[in-house]
Coordinates of C-alpha atoms (C1' of nucleotides) in Angstrom, one line a residue:
Chain A
X3 CA 147.8 268.4 102.1
X4 CA 148.9 272.0 101.4
X5 CA 146.3 274.8 101.3
X6 CA 143.5 272.3 101.9
X7 CA 141.5 274.9 103.6
X8 CA 142.5 278.5 103.0
X9 CA 140.2 279.7 105.7
X10 CA 141.7 277.7 108.6
X11 CA 142.9 280.9 110.2
X12 CA 139.5 282.5 110.2
X13 CA 138.0 279.2 111.5
X14 CA 140.5 279.1 114.4
X15 CA 139.5 282.6 115.3
X16 CA 135.8 281.6 115.2
X17 CA 136.3 278.5 117.4
X18 CA 138.6 280.3 119.7
X19 CA 136.0 283.0 120.3
X20 CA 133.4 280.4 120.9
X21 CA 135.6 278.6 123.4
X22 CA 136.4 281.7 125.3
X23 CA 132.8 282.6 125.6
X24 CA 131.7 279.1 126.5
X25 CA 134.5 277.6 128.6
X26 CA 136.8 280.5 129.5
X27 CA 140.2 281.5 128.2
X28 CA 142.2 279.3 130.6
X29 CA 139.9 276.3 130.1
X30 CA 140.6 275.3 126.5
X31 CA 143.7 274.3 124.6
X32 CA 145.0 274.4 121.1
X33 CA 144.3 270.7 121.0
X34 CA 140.6 271.5 121.6
X35 CA 140.6 273.9 118.7
X36 CA 142.5 271.4 116.5
X37 CA 140.0 268.6 117.3
X38 CA 137.1 270.9 116.4
X39 CA 138.6 271.7 113.0
X40 CA 140.0 268.3 112.2
X41 CA 143.6 269.5 112.1
X42 CA 146.5 268.9 114.4
X43 CA 147.6 271.4 117.1
X44 CA 150.7 272.2 115.1
X45 CA 148.5 273.7 112.4
X46 CA 147.0 276.0 115.0
X47 CA 150.5 277.1 116.2
X48 CA 151.3 277.9 112.6
X49 CA 148.6 280.5 112.3
X50 CA 148.9 281.8 115.9
X51 CA 152.3 281.3 117.5
X52 CA 150.8 281.1 121.0
X53 CA 147.5 281.4 122.8
X54 CA 148.1 285.0 123.6
X55 CA 148.6 285.8 119.9
X56 CA 145.2 284.2 119.2
X57 CA 143.6 286.3 121.9
X58 CA 145.2 289.4 120.6
X59 CA 143.9 288.8 117.1
X60 CA 140.5 288.1 118.5
X61 CA 140.3 291.4 120.3
X62 CA 141.6 293.1 117.2
X63 CA 138.7 291.6 115.3
X64 CA 136.3 293.0 117.9
X65 CA 137.8 296.4 117.7
X66 CA 137.5 296.4 113.9
X67 CA 133.9 295.3 114.0
X68 CA 132.9 297.9 116.5
X69 CA 134.7 300.6 114.5
X70 CA 132.8 299.4 111.4
X71 CA 129.5 299.6 113.4
X72 CA 130.4 303.1 114.6
X73 CA 130.7 304.3 111.0
X74 CA 127.5 302.6 110.0
X75 CA 125.6 304.2 112.9
X76 CA 127.1 307.6 112.2
X77 CA 125.6 307.9 108.8
X78 CA 122.3 306.2 109.6
X79 CA 119.0 307.7 110.6
X80 CA 117.9 305.1 113.1
X81 CA 116.7 306.2 116.5
X82 CA 118.9 306.2 119.6
X83 CA 116.9 303.3 121.0
X84 CA 117.4 301.5 117.7
X85 CA 121.2 302.0 118.0
X86 CA 121.1 300.8 121.6
X87 CA 119.4 297.6 120.4
X88 CA 122.5 297.1 118.2
X89 CA 124.6 297.0 121.4
X90 CA 122.2 294.9 123.3
X91 CA 121.5 292.2 120.7
X92 CA 124.9 290.5 120.9
X93 CA 124.3 289.9 124.6
X94 CA 120.9 288.3 123.9
X95 CA 122.5 286.0 121.4
X96 CA 125.2 285.0 123.9
X97 CA 122.6 284.3 126.5
X98 CA 120.8 282.0 124.1
X99 CA 123.9 279.9 123.6
X100 CA 124.8 279.7 127.3
X101 CA 127.8 281.9 126.6
X102 CA 129.1 285.1 128.1
X103 CA 130.7 288.2 126.6
X104 CA 134.4 288.1 125.8
X105 CA 135.1 291.0 128.1
X106 CA 133.4 289.4 131.1
X107 CA 135.2 286.1 130.3
X108 CA 138.6 287.7 130.0
X109 CA 138.0 289.8 133.1
X110 CA 138.1 286.6 135.2
X111 CA 141.4 285.6 133.7
X112 CA 142.7 289.2 133.5
X113 CA 145.5 288.8 136.1
X114 CA 147.0 285.9 134.1
X115 CA 147.4 287.8 130.9
X116 CA 150.4 289.7 129.5
X117 CA 150.4 293.5 129.4
X118 CA 150.0 293.6 125.7
X119 CA 146.6 291.8 125.9
X120 CA 145.6 293.9 128.9
X121 CA 146.2 297.1 126.9
X122 CA 144.2 295.8 123.9
X123 CA 141.2 294.8 125.9
X124 CA 141.2 298.1 127.6
X125 CA 141.1 299.8 124.2
X126 CA 138.2 297.7 123.2
X127 CA 136.3 298.7 126.3
X128 CA 137.0 302.4 125.7
X129 CA 135.7 302.1 122.2
X130 CA 132.4 300.3 123.1
X131 CA 131.8 302.5 126.2
X132 CA 132.4 305.6 124.1
X133 CA 129.9 304.5 121.5
X134 CA 127.2 303.6 124.1
X135 CA 127.8 306.9 125.9
X136 CA 127.4 308.9 122.7
X137 CA 124.3 307.1 121.8
X138 CA 122.8 307.8 125.2
X139 CA 123.7 311.4 125.0
X140 CA 122.1 311.8 121.6
X141 CA 118.9 310.1 122.7
X142 CA 118.7 312.3 125.8
X143 CA 119.2 315.5 123.8
X144 CA 116.5 314.6 121.4
X145 CA 114.1 313.7 124.2
X146 CA 114.0 310.1 123.1
X147 CA 115.7 308.6 126.1
X148 CA 115.3 309.5 129.8
X149 CA 117.9 309.1 132.6
X150 CA 119.1 311.2 135.4
X151 CA 122.8 310.3 135.4
X152 CA 125.4 311.5 133.1
X153 CA 125.6 309.6 129.8
X154 CA 128.8 308.0 130.9
X155 CA 127.5 306.8 134.2
X156 CA 124.3 305.5 132.5
X157 CA 126.4 303.7 130.0
X158 CA 128.3 302.0 132.8
X159 CA 125.1 301.0 134.5
X160 CA 123.6 299.5 131.4
X161 CA 126.7 297.7 130.2
X162 CA 127.3 296.1 133.6
X163 CA 123.7 295.0 133.7
X164 CA 124.1 293.3 130.4
X165 CA 127.5 291.8 131.0
X166 CA 126.7 290.3 134.4
X167 CA 123.2 289.6 133.2
X168 CA 124.4 286.9 130.8
X169 CA 126.7 285.6 133.4
X170 CA 123.9 285.2 135.9
X171 CA 121.6 283.7 133.2
X172 CA 124.1 280.9 132.7
X173 CA 123.6 279.9 136.3
X174 CA 120.1 280.9 137.3
X175 CA 118.3 280.8 134.0
X176 CA 117.8 282.9 130.9
X177 CA 114.7 284.4 132.3
X178 CA 116.8 286.6 134.6
X179 CA 118.6 288.1 131.6
X180 CA 115.3 288.8 129.9
X181 CA 114.0 290.6 133.0
X182 CA 117.1 292.7 133.1
X183 CA 117.0 293.6 129.4
X184 CA 113.3 294.6 129.5
X185 CA 113.8 296.7 132.6
X186 CA 116.7 298.5 131.1
X187 CA 114.8 299.5 128.0
X188 CA 111.6 300.4 129.9
X189 CA 113.5 302.7 132.1
X190 CA 115.3 304.4 129.2
X191 CA 112.1 305.0 127.4
X192 CA 110.9 306.7 130.6
Chain B
X21 CA 156.1 267.0 161.0
X22 CA 152.7 265.9 162.2
X23 CA 150.1 268.5 163.1
X24 CA 152.5 271.3 162.6
X25 CA 149.7 273.6 161.6
X26 CA 146.3 272.5 162.6
X27 CA 144.8 275.3 160.6
X28 CA 146.1 274.2 157.2
X29 CA 142.7 273.3 156.0
X30 CA 141.3 276.8 156.8
X31 CA 144.4 278.3 155.2
X32 CA 143.9 276.3 152.0
X33 CA 140.3 277.6 151.8
X34 CA 141.5 281.2 152.3
X35 CA 144.2 281.0 149.6
X36 CA 141.9 279.1 147.3
X37 CA 139.3 281.8 147.6
X38 CA 141.9 284.4 147.0
X39 CA 143.2 282.7 143.9
X40 CA 139.7 282.2 142.4
X41 CA 139.0 285.9 142.9
X42 CA 142.3 287.0 141.6
X43 CA 143.3 284.5 138.9
X44 CA 140.2 282.5 138.1
X45 CA 139.3 278.9 139.0
X46 CA 141.0 277.3 136.0
X47 CA 144.1 279.4 136.3
X48 CA 145.7 278.1 139.5
X49 CA 146.8 274.7 140.7
X50 CA 147.2 272.8 143.9
X51 CA 150.9 273.5 143.5
X52 CA 150.3 277.2 143.7
X53 CA 148.3 276.8 147.0
X54 CA 151.0 274.5 148.4
X55 CA 153.8 277.0 147.5
X56 CA 151.9 279.8 149.2
X57 CA 151.5 277.8 152.4
X58 CA 154.9 276.2 152.3
X59 CA 153.6 272.7 152.2
X60 CA 153.6 270.1 149.4
X61 CA 150.8 269.6 147.0
X62 CA 150.1 266.2 148.6
X63 CA 149.1 268.0 151.8
X64 CA 146.5 270.0 149.9
X65 CA 145.1 266.8 148.4
X66 CA 144.9 265.3 151.9
X67 CA 142.5 268.1 153.0
X68 CA 140.6 268.3 149.7
X69 CA 140.7 265.3 147.5
X70 CA 140.4 267.3 144.3
X71 CA 140.0 270.9 143.1
X72 CA 136.2 270.5 142.8
X73 CA 136.0 269.4 146.4
X74 CA 137.9 272.6 147.4
X75 CA 135.5 274.7 145.4
X76 CA 132.5 272.9 146.9
X77 CA 133.8 273.6 150.4
X78 CA 134.4 277.2 149.5
X79 CA 130.9 277.8 148.3
X80 CA 129.5 276.0 151.4
X81 CA 131.5 278.6 153.4
X82 CA 129.8 281.4 151.5
X83 CA 126.4 279.9 152.1
X84 CA 127.1 279.6 155.8
X85 CA 128.3 283.1 156.1
X86 CA 125.3 284.6 154.3
X87 CA 122.9 282.5 156.4
X88 CA 124.6 283.9 159.4
X89 CA 124.3 287.4 158.0
X90 CA 120.7 286.8 157.3
X91 CA 120.0 285.9 161.0
X92 CA 122.0 289.0 162.2
X93 CA 120.1 291.3 159.9
X94 CA 116.7 289.8 160.9
X95 CA 117.0 290.8 164.5
X96 CA 118.7 294.1 164.0
X97 CA 117.2 297.5 163.7
X98 CA 119.5 298.9 161.1
X99 CA 117.9 300.7 158.1
X100 CA 117.3 299.1 154.7
X101 CA 120.1 301.2 153.2
X102 CA 122.3 300.1 156.1
X103 CA 121.6 296.5 155.2
X104 CA 122.3 297.1 151.6
X105 CA 125.7 298.5 152.5
X106 CA 126.4 295.1 154.0
X107 CA 125.8 293.5 150.6
X108 CA 127.8 296.2 148.7
X109 CA 130.8 296.4 151.0
X110 CA 132.3 293.1 149.9
X111 CA 132.4 294.2 146.3
X112 CA 134.2 297.4 147.3
X113 CA 136.8 295.4 149.1
X114 CA 137.2 293.1 146.1
X115 CA 137.7 296.1 143.9
X116 CA 140.4 297.4 146.2
X117 CA 142.4 294.2 145.7
X118 CA 141.9 293.9 142.0
X119 CA 139.8 290.9 142.6
X120 CA 136.3 290.0 141.4
X121 CA 133.5 288.2 143.2
X122 CA 133.5 284.5 143.3
X123 CA 130.2 284.1 141.4
X124 CA 131.4 286.2 138.5
X125 CA 134.7 284.3 138.5
X126 CA 133.0 281.0 138.5
X127 CA 130.5 282.1 135.9
X128 CA 133.3 282.3 133.4
X129 CA 134.3 278.7 134.1
X130 CA 130.8 277.5 134.7
X131 CA 130.7 275.1 131.7
X132 CA 133.8 273.3 132.9
X133 CA 132.3 272.4 136.3
X134 CA 130.6 269.2 137.4
X135 CA 126.9 269.3 138.1
X136 CA 127.4 269.1 141.9
X137 CA 129.2 272.5 141.9
X138 CA 126.7 274.0 139.5
X139 CA 123.9 273.2 141.8
X140 CA 125.7 274.6 144.8
X141 CA 126.6 277.9 143.2
X142 CA 123.0 278.2 142.1
X143 CA 121.9 277.7 145.7
X144 CA 124.3 280.5 146.8
X145 CA 122.9 282.9 144.2
X146 CA 119.3 282.1 145.3
X147 CA 120.2 282.8 148.9
X148 CA 121.9 286.2 148.2
X149 CA 119.4 287.3 145.7
X150 CA 116.6 286.5 148.1
X151 CA 118.2 288.5 150.9
X152 CA 118.8 291.5 148.7
X153 CA 115.2 291.3 147.3
X154 CA 113.8 291.2 150.8
X155 CA 115.8 294.1 151.9
X156 CA 114.7 296.2 149.0
X157 CA 111.1 295.3 149.5
X158 CA 111.3 296.3 153.2
X159 CA 113.0 299.6 152.3
X160 CA 110.4 300.4 149.8
X161 CA 107.5 299.6 152.1
X162 CA 108.9 301.9 154.7
X163 CA 109.4 304.7 152.2
X164 CA 113.1 304.5 152.7
X165 CA 114.0 303.3 149.3
X166 CA 112.7 304.3 145.9
X167 CA 112.5 302.2 142.7
X168 CA 109.8 301.5 140.1
X169 CA 110.6 297.9 139.4
X170 CA 109.7 294.9 141.5
X171 CA 112.1 294.2 144.3
X172 CA 113.3 291.1 142.5
X173 CA 114.0 293.0 139.3
X174 CA 115.7 295.8 141.2
X175 CA 117.8 293.3 143.0
X176 CA 118.9 291.8 139.7
X177 CA 119.8 295.2 138.4
X178 CA 121.8 296.2 141.5
X179 CA 123.7 292.9 141.8
X180 CA 124.7 292.8 138.1
X181 CA 125.9 296.4 138.4
X182 CA 128.1 295.4 141.3
X183 CA 129.4 292.1 139.9
X184 CA 130.3 293.5 136.5
X185 CA 131.4 296.7 138.1
X186 CA 134.3 295.0 139.9
X187 CA 135.2 293.2 136.7
X188 CA 135.2 296.3 134.7
X189 CA 137.2 298.1 137.4
X190 CA 139.9 295.6 137.1
X191 CA 140.4 296.6 133.5
X192 CA 139.4 300.3 133.2
X193 CA 140.1 301.4 136.7
X194 CA 138.6 301.6 140.1
X195 CA 137.0 304.9 139.5
X196 CA 134.3 303.2 137.3
X197 CA 133.3 300.9 140.1
X198 CA 133.0 303.9 142.5
X199 CA 130.8 305.8 139.9
X200 CA 128.5 302.8 139.7
X201 CA 128.3 302.3 143.5
X202 CA 127.4 305.9 144.1
X203 CA 124.9 306.1 141.3
X204 CA 123.2 303.0 142.7
X205 CA 122.8 304.3 146.2
X206 CA 121.8 307.8 145.0
X207 CA 119.0 306.3 142.8
X208 CA 117.7 304.1 145.6
X209 CA 117.6 307.0 148.0
X210 CA 115.4 308.7 145.4
Chain C
dG8 C1' 149.6 274.9 105.1
dT9 C1' 149.5 270.8 107.4
dC10 C1' 151.6 266.8 109.0
dT11 C1' 154.4 263.6 112.4
dA12 C1' 157.2 263.4 116.1
dT13 C1' 159.1 265.0 120.0
dA14 C1' 160.6 268.0 123.9
dT15 C1' 159.4 270.2 128.1
dT16 C1' 156.8 271.6 131.5
dC17 C1' 153.0 271.4 134.4
dC18 C1' 148.9 269.4 136.4
dG19 C1' 146.0 266.3 139.2
dA20 C1' 146.4 262.5 141.8
dT21 C1' 148.1 258.5 144.8
dA22 C1' 151.2 255.2 147.5
dG23 C1' 153.7 254.7 151.2
dA24 C1' 157.2 256.5 154.7
dC25 C1' 157.4 259.2 158.9
Chain D
dG29 C1' 149.1 265.8 158.9
dT30 C1' 152.8 266.2 156.0
dC31 C1' 156.4 264.3 153.5
dT32 C1' 159.0 262.1 149.2
dA33 C1' 158.4 260.0 145.1
dT34 C1' 156.2 259.0 141.2
dC35 C1' 152.5 258.2 137.7
dG36 C1' 149.6 259.1 133.7
dG37 C1' 148.0 262.6 131.2
dA38 C1' 147.6 267.1 129.1
dA39 C1' 149.3 271.6 127.5
dT40 C1' 152.5 274.6 125.1
dA41 C1' 155.6 274.6 121.7
dT42 C1' 159.0 273.5 118.0
dA43 C1' 161.7 270.9 114.3
dG44 C1' 161.6 269.0 110.1
dA45 C1' 159.1 266.1 106.4
dC46 C1' 155.7 266.6 102.8

DNA sequence: GTCTATATTCCGATAGAC
DNA sequence: GTCTATCGGAATATAGAC
């Protein structure tokens, strides 16, 4: 049975991410992941010693992906609104699959997590917020985007609209998320 | 030991609410509640057969309280902005105690809950959203509040700012919540 | 790298005494 | 109304075979 699937580790991360977004961090077990991948829970423990280690690796993945996106956006000529769409699109995808963003999900379980994870999720938020803030500032400078608050405040308003928007949509319907997304963009375009 | 504390039921609800807001629904047990109240977990099961029943009762409480608030506001002469403060204040309190609102907390665990609870939480959201929407509409009609969206859309924007605002504050600091709250009110006052 | 098997702990829940 | 006692089950985790 050795090395039957060299990508099990990546698969575990994929399923773990899905479960956190769909059920919540404290609502799934290694057995759930194992069942999904047709392996035993011992195999999951082999790749990630404990659930916290899996969560850490997952957040690391997010950080890497956003750092990659940051580099791509830096050397591209797309408009500020185009860049913003890059930040909004993941939320729209989550909404479609009745899932919520990993930060919102983890926020609920935050006080049950070890300090190491808390610090990591904080770093992820700083990274994303910084990127959105910068995009907003650029768009405003070029006259492409319109808002009266500071870029940082506006970023906070937009990201909380999106995060809670997908949470609300899960309960009261996807239409509410769509209303929020469209209103956001409309206001930014002035 | 009989009837030693006639208010145990209310105490269980109080602690349960606290735990949901602080740790999340799937992260605390009846044993945790029992420990806090210095009773045994069997006593908790006596008052609420299962965890879902406790959650249902808790949401019922919220609905009753908001219905009460609705009646109070209806016959009062306070301004629209004053009414809005009534909706915002609970979020500020939650933020102070590193807690998040029950709807945001439950949203994370939503896909692990039975249909009965899902319907109940949906009713709570309808109630609160309706009240906020009405308050916004009144304030706009009287020239007291200013916003370009429909009252319903504006209510969605505000409530998602608040809900995710307390979630974010838990991770990145209370200052972010304060920024959001002040920006909201400033914009509404035009 | 994955398995079987097992240890431990905890959880939700109930029966029956007081 | 609360207790003791206990059950079945699930979760986290590890040892050791393959």
